[in-house]
mmCIF file of C-alpha atoms in Angstrom:
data_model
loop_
_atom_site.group_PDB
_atom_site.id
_atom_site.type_symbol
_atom_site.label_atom_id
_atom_site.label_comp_id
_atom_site.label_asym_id
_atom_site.label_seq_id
_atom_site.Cartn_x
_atom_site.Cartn_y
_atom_site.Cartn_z
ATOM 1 C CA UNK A 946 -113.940 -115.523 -40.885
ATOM 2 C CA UNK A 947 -111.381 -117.019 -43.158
ATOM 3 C CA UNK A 948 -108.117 -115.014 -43.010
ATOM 4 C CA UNK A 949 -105.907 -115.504 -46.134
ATOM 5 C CA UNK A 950 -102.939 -113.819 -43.744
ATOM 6 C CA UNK A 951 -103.130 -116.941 -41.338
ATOM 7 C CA UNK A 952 -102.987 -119.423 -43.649
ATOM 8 C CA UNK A 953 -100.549 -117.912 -46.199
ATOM 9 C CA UNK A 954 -98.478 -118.000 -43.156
ATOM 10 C CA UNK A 955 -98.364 -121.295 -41.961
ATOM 11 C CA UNK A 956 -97.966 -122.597 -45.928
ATOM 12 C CA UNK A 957 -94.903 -120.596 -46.167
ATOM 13 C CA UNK A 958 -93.712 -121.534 -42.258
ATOM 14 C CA UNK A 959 -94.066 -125.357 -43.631
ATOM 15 C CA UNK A 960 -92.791 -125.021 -46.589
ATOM 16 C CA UNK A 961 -89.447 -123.784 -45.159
ATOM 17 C CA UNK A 962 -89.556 -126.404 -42.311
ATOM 18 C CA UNK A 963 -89.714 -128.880 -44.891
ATOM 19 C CA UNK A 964 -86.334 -127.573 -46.609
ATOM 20 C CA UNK A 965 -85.186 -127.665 -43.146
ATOM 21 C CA UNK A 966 -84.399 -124.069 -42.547
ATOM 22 C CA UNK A 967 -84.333 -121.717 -40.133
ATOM 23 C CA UNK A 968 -86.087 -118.469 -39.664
ATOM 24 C CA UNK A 969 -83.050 -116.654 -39.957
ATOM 25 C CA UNK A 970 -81.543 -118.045 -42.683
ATOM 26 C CA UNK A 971 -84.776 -117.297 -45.178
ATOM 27 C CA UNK A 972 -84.954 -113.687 -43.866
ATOM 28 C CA UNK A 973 -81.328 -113.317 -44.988
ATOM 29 C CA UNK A 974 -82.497 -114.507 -48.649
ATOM 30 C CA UNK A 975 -85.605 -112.566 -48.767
ATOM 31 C CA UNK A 976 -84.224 -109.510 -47.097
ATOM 32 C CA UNK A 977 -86.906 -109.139 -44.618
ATOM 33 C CA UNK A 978 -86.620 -108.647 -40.765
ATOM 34 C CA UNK A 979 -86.657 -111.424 -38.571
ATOM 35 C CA UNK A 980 -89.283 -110.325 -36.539
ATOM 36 C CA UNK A 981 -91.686 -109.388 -39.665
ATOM 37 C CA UNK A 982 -90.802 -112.609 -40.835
ATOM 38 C CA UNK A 983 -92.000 -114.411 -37.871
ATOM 39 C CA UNK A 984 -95.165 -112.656 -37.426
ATOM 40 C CA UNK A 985 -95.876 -113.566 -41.371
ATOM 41 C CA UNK A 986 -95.827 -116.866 -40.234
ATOM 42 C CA UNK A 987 -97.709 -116.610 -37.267
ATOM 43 C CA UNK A 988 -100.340 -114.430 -39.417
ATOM 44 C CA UNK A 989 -99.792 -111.280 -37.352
ATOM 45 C CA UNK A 990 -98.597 -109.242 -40.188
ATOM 46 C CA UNK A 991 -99.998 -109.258 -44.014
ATOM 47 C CA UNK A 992 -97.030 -109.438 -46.751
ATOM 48 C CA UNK A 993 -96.990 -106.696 -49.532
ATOM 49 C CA UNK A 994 -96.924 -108.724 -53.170
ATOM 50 C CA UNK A 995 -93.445 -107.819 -53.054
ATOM 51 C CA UNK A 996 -92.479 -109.226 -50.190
ATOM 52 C CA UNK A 997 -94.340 -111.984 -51.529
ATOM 53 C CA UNK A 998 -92.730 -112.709 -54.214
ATOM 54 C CA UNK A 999 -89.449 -112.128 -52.173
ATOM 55 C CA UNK A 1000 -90.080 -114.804 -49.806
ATOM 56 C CA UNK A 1001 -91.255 -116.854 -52.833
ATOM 57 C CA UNK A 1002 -87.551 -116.863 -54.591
ATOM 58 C CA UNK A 1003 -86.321 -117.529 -50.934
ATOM 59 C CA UNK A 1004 -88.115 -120.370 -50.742
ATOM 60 C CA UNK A 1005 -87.234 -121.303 -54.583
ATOM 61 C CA UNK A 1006 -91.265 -122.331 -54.251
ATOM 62 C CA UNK A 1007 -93.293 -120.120 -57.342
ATOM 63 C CA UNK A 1008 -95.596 -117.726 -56.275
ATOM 64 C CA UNK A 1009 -98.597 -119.785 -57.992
ATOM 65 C CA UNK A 1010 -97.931 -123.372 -56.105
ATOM 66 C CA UNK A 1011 -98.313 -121.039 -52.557
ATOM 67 C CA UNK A 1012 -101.212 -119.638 -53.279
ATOM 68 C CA UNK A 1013 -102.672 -122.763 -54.909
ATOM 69 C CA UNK A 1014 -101.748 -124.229 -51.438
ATOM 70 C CA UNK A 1015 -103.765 -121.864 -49.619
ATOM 71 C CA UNK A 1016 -106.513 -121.943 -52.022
ATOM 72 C CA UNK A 1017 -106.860 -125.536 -50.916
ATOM 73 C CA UNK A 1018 -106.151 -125.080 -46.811
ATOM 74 C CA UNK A 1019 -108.789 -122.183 -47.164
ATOM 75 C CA UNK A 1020 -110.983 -124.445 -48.667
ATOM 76 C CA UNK A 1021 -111.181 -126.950 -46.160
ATOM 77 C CA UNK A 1022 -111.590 -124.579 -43.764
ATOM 78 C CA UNK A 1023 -114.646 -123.006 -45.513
ATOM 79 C CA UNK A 1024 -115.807 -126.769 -45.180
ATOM 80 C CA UNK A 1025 -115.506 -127.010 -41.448
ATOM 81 C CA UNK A 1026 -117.294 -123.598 -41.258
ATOM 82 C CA UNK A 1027 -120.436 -125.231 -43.083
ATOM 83 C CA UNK A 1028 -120.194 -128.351 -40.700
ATOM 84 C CA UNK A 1029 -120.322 -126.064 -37.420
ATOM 85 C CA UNK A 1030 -123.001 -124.057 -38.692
ATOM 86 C CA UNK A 1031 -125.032 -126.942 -40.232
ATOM 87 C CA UNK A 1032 -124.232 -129.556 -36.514
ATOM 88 C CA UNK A 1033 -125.079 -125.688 -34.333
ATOM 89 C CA UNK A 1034 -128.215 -125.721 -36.466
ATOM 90 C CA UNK A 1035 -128.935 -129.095 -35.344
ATOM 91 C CA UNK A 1036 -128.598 -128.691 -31.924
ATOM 92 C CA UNK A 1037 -130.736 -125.659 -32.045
ATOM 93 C CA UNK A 1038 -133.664 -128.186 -33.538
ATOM 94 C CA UNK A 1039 -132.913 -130.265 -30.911
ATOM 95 C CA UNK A 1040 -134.134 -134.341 -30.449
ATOM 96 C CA UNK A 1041 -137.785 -133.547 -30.979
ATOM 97 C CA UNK A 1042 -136.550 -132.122 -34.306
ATOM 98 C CA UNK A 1043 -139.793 -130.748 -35.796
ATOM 99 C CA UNK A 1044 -138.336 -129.008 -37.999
ATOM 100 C CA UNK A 1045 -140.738 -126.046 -36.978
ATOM 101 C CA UNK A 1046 -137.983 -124.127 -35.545
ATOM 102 C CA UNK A 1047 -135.867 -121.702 -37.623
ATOM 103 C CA UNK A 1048 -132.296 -121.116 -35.783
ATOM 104 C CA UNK A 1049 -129.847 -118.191 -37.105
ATOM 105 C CA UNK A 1050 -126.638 -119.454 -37.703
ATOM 106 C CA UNK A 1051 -125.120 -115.849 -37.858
ATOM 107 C CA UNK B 1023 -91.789 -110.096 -61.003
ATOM 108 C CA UNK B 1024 -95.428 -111.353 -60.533
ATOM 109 C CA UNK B 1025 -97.220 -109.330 -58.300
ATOM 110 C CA UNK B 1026 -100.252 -111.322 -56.403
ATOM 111 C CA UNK B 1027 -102.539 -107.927 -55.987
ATOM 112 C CA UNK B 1028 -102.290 -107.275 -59.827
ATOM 113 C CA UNK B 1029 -103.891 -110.575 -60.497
ATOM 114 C CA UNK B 1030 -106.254 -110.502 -57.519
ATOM 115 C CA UNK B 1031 -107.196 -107.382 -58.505
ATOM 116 C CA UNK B 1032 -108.412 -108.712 -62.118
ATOM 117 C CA UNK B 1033 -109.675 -111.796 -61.037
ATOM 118 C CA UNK B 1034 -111.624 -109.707 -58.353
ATOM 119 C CA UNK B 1035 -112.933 -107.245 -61.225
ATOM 120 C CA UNK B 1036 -114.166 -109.772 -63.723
ATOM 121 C CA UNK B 1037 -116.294 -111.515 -61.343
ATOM 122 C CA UNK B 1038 -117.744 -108.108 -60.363
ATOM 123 C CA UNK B 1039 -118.506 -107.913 -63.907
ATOM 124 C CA UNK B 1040 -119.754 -110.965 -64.652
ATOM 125 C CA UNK B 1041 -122.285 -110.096 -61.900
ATOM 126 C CA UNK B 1042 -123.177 -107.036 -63.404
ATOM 127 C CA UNK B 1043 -122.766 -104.980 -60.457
ATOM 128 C CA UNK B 1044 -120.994 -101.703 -60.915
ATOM 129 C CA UNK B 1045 -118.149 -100.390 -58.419
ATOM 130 C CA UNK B 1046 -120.516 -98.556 -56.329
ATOM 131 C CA UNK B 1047 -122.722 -101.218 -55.630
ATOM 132 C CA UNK B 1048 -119.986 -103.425 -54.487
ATOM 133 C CA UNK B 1049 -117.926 -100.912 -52.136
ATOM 134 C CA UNK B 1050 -121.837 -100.577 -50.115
ATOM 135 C CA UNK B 1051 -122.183 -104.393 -49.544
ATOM 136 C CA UNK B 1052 -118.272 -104.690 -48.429
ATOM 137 C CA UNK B 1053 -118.128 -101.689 -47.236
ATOM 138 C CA UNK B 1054 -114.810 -99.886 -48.685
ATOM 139 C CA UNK B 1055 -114.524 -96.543 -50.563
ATOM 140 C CA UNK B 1056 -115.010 -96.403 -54.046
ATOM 141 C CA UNK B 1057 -111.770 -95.412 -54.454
ATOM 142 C CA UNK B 1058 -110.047 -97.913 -52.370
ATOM 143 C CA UNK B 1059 -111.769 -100.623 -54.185
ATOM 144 C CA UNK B 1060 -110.958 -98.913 -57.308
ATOM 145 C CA UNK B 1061 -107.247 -99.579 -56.729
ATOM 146 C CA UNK B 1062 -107.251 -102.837 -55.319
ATOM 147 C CA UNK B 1063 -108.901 -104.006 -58.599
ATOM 148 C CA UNK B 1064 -106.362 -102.112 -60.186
ATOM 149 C CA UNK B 1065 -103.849 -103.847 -58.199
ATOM 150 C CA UNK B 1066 -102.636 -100.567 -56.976
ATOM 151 C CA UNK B 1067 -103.622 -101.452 -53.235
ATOM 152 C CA UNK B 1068 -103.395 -104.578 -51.252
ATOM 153 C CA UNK B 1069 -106.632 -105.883 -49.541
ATOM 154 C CA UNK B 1070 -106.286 -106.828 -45.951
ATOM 155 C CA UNK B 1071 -107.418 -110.158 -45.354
ATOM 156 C CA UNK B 1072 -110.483 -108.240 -43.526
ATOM 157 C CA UNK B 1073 -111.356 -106.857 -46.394
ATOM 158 C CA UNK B 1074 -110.675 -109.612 -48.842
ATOM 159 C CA UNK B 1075 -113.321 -111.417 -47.019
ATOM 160 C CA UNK B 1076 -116.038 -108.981 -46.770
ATOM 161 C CA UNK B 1077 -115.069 -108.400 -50.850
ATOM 162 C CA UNK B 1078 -115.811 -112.185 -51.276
ATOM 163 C CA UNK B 1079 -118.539 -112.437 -49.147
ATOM 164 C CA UNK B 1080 -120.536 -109.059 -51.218
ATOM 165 C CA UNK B 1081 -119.688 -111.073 -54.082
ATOM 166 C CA UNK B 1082 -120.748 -114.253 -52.617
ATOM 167 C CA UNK B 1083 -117.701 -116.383 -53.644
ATOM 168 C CA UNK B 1084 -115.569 -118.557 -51.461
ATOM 169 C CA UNK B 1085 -112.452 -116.824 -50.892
ATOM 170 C CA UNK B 1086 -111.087 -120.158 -51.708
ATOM 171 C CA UNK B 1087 -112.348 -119.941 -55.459
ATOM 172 C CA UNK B 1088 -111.017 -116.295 -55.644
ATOM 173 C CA UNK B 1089 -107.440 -117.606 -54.204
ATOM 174 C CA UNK B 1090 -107.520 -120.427 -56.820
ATOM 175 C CA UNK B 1091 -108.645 -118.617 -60.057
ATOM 176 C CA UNK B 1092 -105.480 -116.352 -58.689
ATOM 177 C CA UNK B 1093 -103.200 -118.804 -58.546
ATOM 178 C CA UNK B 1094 -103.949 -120.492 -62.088
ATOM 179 C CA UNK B 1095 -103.564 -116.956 -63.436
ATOM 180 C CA UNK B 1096 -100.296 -116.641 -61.768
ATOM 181 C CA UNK B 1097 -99.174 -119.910 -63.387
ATOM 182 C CA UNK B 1098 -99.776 -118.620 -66.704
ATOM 183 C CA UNK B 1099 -97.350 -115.147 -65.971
ATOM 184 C CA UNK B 1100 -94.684 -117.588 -64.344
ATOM 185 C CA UNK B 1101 -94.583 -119.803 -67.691
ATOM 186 C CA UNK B 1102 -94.350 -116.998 -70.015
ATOM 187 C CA UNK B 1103 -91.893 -115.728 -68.305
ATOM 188 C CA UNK B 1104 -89.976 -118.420 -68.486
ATOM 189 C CA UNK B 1105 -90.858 -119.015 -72.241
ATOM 190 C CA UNK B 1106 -89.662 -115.024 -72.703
ATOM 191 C CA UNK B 1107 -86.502 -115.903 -70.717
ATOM 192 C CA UNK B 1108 -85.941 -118.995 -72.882
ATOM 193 C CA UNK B 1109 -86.025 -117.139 -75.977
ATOM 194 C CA UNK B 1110 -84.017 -114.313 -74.434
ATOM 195 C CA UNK B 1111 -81.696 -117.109 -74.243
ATOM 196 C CA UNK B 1112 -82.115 -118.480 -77.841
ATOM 197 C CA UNK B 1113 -81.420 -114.183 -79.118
ATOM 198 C CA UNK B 1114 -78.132 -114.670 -76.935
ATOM 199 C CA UNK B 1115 -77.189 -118.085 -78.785
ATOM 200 C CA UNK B 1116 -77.856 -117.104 -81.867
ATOM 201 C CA UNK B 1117 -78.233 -118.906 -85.162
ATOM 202 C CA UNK B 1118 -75.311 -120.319 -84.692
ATOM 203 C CA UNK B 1119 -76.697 -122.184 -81.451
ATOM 204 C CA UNK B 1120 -73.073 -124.185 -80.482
ATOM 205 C CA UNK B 1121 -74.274 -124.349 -76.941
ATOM 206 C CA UNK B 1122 -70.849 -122.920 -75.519
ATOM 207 C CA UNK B 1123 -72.934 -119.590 -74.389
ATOM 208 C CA UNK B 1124 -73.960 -119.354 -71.224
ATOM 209 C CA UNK B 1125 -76.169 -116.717 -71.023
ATOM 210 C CA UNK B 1126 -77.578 -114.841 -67.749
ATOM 211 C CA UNK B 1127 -81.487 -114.486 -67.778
ATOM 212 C CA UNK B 1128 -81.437 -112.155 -65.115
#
């Protein structure tokens, strides 16, 4: 499963690398903990919208560009999930690959 | 301030819609109380990222579609926002417009 949480987290973690900041000094922008902070990143923790947007004026990034980000890094993970499935079903077929055999990819 | 579960919410509705699929019939296939589901379209609840996925999956859209269609309608809030700032601005100048008025959007 796709989690937006994980994902949202590491765009905003790299986003802030990028500007070459530390943890610390975006949580003292966005008036959020340190520790929340770091466990958004990490994907631990969802953000309320608020917070959201709070950590989006931090980052002086808009809202829509992060989420347009994440639109794209969930995408190519939704990508990867079709590969696996589609190379597992193949390996279910096997060589012979008689295409009489119907695998579950669940 | 734009807030990301308002426009989820929407975004999330309308393609319930466009399915023709009530409320009811959507909280059985994710799996979420009517009235939960009722407020996160309403934007008056956040989803967990759980639950943003099994919403996507019973409507059988990439999350990754849902996340973009968000983001383009956050883009539209964040540039008439600005536009309403701007002419907030313009009120402030006046007719006279000499450009010696600095004026605070905030």
């Amino acid at each position: 499963m796709v989690l937006f949480r994980r994902l949202l987290g590491e765009v905003l973690r790299s986003r802030r690398m990028e500007q070459g900041r530390t943890l610390r000094q975006l949580c003292g922008d966005a008036r959020v903990s340190l520790g929340y902070m770091s466990e958004i990143e990490r994907g631990q923790k969802e953000a309320s919208s608020e917070l959201l947007a709070a950590i989006c004026a931090a980052l002086d990034v808009p809202l829509s560009e992060i989420l347009s980000e994440v639109s794209d890094a969930v995408a190519l993970e939704e990508a990867a999930m079709v590969l696996r499935l589609e190379s597992g079903l193949d390996s279910v077929r096997g060589p012979s690959n008689d295409g009489d055999v119907v695998a579950s990819a669940a």
